[in-house]
XYZ file of C-alpha atoms in Angstrom:
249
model
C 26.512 89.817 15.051
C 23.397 87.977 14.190
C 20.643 89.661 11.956
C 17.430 89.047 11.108
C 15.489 89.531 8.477
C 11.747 90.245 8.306
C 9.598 89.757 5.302
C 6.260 91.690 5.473
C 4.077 89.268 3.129
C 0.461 91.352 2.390
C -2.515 89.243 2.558
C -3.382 87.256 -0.613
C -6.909 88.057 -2.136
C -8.278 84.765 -3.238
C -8.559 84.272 -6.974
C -12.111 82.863 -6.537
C -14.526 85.322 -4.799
C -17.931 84.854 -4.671
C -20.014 87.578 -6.924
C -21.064 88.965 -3.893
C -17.254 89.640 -2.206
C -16.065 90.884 -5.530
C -18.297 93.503 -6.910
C -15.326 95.139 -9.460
C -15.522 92.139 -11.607
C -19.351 92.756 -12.835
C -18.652 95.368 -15.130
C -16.461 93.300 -16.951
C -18.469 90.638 -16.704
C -21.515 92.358 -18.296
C -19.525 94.067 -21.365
C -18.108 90.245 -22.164
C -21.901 88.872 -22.002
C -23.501 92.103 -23.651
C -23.026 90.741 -26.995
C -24.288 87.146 -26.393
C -26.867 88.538 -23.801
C -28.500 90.704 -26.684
C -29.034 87.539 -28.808
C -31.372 85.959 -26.145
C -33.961 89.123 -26.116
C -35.577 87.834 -29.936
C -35.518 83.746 -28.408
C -37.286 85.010 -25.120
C -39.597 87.922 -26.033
C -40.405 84.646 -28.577
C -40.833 82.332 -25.894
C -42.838 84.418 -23.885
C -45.474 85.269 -26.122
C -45.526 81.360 -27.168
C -46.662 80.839 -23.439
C -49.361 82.982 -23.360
C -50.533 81.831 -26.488
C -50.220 78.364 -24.996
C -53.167 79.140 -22.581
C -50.584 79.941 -19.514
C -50.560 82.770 -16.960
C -47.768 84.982 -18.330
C -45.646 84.421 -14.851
C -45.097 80.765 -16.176
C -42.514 82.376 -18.592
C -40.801 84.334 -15.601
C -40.777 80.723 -13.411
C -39.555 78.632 -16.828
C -36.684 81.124 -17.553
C -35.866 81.369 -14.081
C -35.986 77.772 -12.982
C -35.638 75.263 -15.396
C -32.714 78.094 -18.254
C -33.060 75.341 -20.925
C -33.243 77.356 -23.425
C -34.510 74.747 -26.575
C -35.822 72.457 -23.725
C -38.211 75.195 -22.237
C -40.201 75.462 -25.587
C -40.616 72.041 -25.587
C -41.188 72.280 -22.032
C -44.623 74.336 -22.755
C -46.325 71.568 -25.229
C -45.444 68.851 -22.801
C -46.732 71.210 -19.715
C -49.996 72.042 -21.645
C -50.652 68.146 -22.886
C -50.041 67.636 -19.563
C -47.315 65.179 -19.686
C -45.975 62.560 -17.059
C -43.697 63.694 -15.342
C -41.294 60.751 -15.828
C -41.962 61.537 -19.439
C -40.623 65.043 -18.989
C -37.680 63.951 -17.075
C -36.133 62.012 -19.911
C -37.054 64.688 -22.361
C -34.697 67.319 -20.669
C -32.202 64.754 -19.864
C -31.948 63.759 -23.638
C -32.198 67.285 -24.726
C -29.458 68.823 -22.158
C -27.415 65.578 -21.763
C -24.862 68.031 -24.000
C -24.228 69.440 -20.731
C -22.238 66.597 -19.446
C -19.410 66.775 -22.169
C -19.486 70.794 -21.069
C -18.906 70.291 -17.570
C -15.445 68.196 -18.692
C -13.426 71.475 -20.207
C -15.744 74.328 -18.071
C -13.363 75.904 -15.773
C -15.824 75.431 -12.655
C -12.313 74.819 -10.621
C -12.075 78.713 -10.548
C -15.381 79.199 -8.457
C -15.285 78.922 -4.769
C -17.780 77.846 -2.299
C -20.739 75.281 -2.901
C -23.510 77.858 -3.687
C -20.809 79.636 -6.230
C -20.593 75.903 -7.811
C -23.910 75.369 -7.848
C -24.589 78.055 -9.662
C -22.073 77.802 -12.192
C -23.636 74.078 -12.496
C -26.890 75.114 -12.938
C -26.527 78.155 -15.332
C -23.935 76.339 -17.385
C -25.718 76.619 -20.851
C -24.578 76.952 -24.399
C -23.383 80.427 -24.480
C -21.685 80.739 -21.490
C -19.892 77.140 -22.225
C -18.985 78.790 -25.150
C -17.670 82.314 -23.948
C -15.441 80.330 -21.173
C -14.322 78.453 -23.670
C -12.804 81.777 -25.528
C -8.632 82.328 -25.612
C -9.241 85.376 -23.593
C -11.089 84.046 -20.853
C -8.521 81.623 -19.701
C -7.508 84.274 -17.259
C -11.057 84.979 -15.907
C -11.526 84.297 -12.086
C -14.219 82.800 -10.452
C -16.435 85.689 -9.979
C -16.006 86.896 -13.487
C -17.461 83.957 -14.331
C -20.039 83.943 -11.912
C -21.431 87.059 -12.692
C -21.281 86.371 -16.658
C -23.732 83.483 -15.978
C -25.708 85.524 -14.136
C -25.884 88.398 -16.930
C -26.939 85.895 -19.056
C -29.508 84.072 -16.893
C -31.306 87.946 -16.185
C -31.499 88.442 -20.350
C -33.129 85.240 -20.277
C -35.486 85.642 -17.453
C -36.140 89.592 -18.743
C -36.824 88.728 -22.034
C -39.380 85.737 -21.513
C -41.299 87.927 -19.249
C -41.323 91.011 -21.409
C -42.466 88.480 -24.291
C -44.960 87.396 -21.732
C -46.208 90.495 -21.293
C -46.276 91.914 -24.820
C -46.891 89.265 -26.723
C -49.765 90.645 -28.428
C -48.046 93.876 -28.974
C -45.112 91.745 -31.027
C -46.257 92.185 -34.551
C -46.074 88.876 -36.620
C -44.238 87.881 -39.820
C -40.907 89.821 -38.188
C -38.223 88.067 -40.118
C -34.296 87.340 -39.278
C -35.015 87.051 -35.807
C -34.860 83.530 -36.156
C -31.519 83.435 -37.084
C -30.577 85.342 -34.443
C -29.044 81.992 -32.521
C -27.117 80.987 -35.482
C -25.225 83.897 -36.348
C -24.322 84.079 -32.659
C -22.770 80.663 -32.953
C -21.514 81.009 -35.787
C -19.476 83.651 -34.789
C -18.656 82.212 -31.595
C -17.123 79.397 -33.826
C -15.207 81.336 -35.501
C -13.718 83.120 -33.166
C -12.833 79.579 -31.172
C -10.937 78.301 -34.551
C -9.214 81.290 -34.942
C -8.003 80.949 -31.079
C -6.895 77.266 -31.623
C -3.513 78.772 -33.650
C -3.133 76.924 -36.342
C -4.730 73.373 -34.428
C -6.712 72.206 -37.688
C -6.893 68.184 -36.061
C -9.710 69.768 -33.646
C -12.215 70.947 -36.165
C -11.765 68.611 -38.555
C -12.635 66.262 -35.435
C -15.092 68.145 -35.004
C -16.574 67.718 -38.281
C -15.723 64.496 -38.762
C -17.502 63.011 -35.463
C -20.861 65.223 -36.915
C -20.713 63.463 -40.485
C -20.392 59.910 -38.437
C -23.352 60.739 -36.330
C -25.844 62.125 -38.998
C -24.680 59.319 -41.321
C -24.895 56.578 -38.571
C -27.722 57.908 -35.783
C -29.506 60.424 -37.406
C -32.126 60.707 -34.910
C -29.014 61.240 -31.661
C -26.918 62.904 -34.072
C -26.322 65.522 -31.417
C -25.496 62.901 -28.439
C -23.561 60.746 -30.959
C -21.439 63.583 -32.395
C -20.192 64.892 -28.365
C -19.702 61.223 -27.359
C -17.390 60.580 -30.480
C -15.688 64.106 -30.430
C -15.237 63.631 -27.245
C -13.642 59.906 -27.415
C -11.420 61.206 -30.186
C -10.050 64.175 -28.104
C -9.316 61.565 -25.269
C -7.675 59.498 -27.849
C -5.064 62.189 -29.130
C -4.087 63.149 -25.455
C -3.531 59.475 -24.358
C -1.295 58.971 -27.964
C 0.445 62.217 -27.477
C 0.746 61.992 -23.716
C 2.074 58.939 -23.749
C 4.332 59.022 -27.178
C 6.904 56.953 -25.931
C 10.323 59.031 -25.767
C 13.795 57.824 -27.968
C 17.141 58.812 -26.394
């Protein structure tokens, strides 16, 4: 007698949605970006008052923030607009300024995100913070949209912020103080959480610090491009030496 066996399988649900297919992951995605999100109300209600102050319509705030989410480039990005700048000028001052993005996109799990406009976006809304909470032990098991919507979260406190600055900028009272540490003790923390989830992996920070020392010392003026060119040389370096460690019997 001959039997056969049949195996039911239920359809697989894709790890990498698209935000818009995968609606149950934005509530965790906004209570992982809350934190980081609140940081970037004091920068943009900041930056947007600096526009108007600039001489610009208040909706160039809204347009920077939504457009060009440079963060430390779009304050620079309002002297060079107002001296009216060549544009080839302003070119290679964002690519100088963001070039950090390039050693980002090496480790930033953008493999998890389907679909070109979902890769896109995680390209273009790839900036410090969000580098920095994908980088995080815990979000090694985030999918695509999780991470989608996270960049999002934090593009909208950007964009709200700079146009709420825009638009109260003369009701922000002056002399506030701490608010311009606001940035630091966010990455401060975020650094401290990342060497508490390397486990004991001291040779990374002290890369780290080493490759900084080197660049100030050497380049003062690139110290930032210096520093991510040699940390990121030295990284490559330990995982060719301990990849290929040749093996004794």
């Amino acid at each position: 007698m001959r039997t056969r066996s049949i195996v039911a399988a239920a359809p697989v649900r894709p790890a990498t949605e698209p935000p818009g297919r995968s609606p149950s992951e934005a509530p965790a995605a906004f209570r992982e970006s809350l934190s980081v999100g609140l940081v970037f109300v004091p920068l943009g209600l900041a930056f947007g008052a600096l526009v108007v102050q600039s001489g610009l319509d208040w909706w160039w705030a809204s347009l920077s923030a939504a457009v060009a989410f440079g963060g430390s480039f779009e304050f620079l990005l309002i002297g060079l607009v107002v001296a009216m700048t060549p544009l080839a000028s302003i070119a290679v001052a964002a690519f100088m300024v963001n070039v950090r993005h390039v050693f980002y996109a090496l480790s930033f799990p953008l493999h998890r995100v389907s679909g070109r406009l979902g890769k896109a976006y995680g390209t273009f809304a790839l900036c410090d913070e969000a580098y920095a909470l994908a980088s995080a032990e815990q979000a090694r098991s985030w999918p695509g949209p999780r991470l989608l919507w996270m960049q999002f979260f934090l593009h909208m406190y950007w964009v709200g912020s700079a146009t709420a600055g825009a638009l109260l900028g003369p009701l922000i009272p002056e002399g506030v103080t701490g608010l311009d540490f606001a940035l630091t003790a966010l990455f401060t923390v975020l650094a401290l959480d990342a060497l508490r989830d390397l486990r004991g992996d001291l040779p990374t920070p002290l890369l780290a610090v080493s490759s900084a020392l080197v660049a100030r010392v050497v380049v003062p003026g690139e110290m930032l491009l210096v520093a991510f060119a040699l940390f990121t040389a030295g990284l490559l370096t330990r995982h060719l030496m301990t990849t290929k460690r040749p093996s004794h019997a």
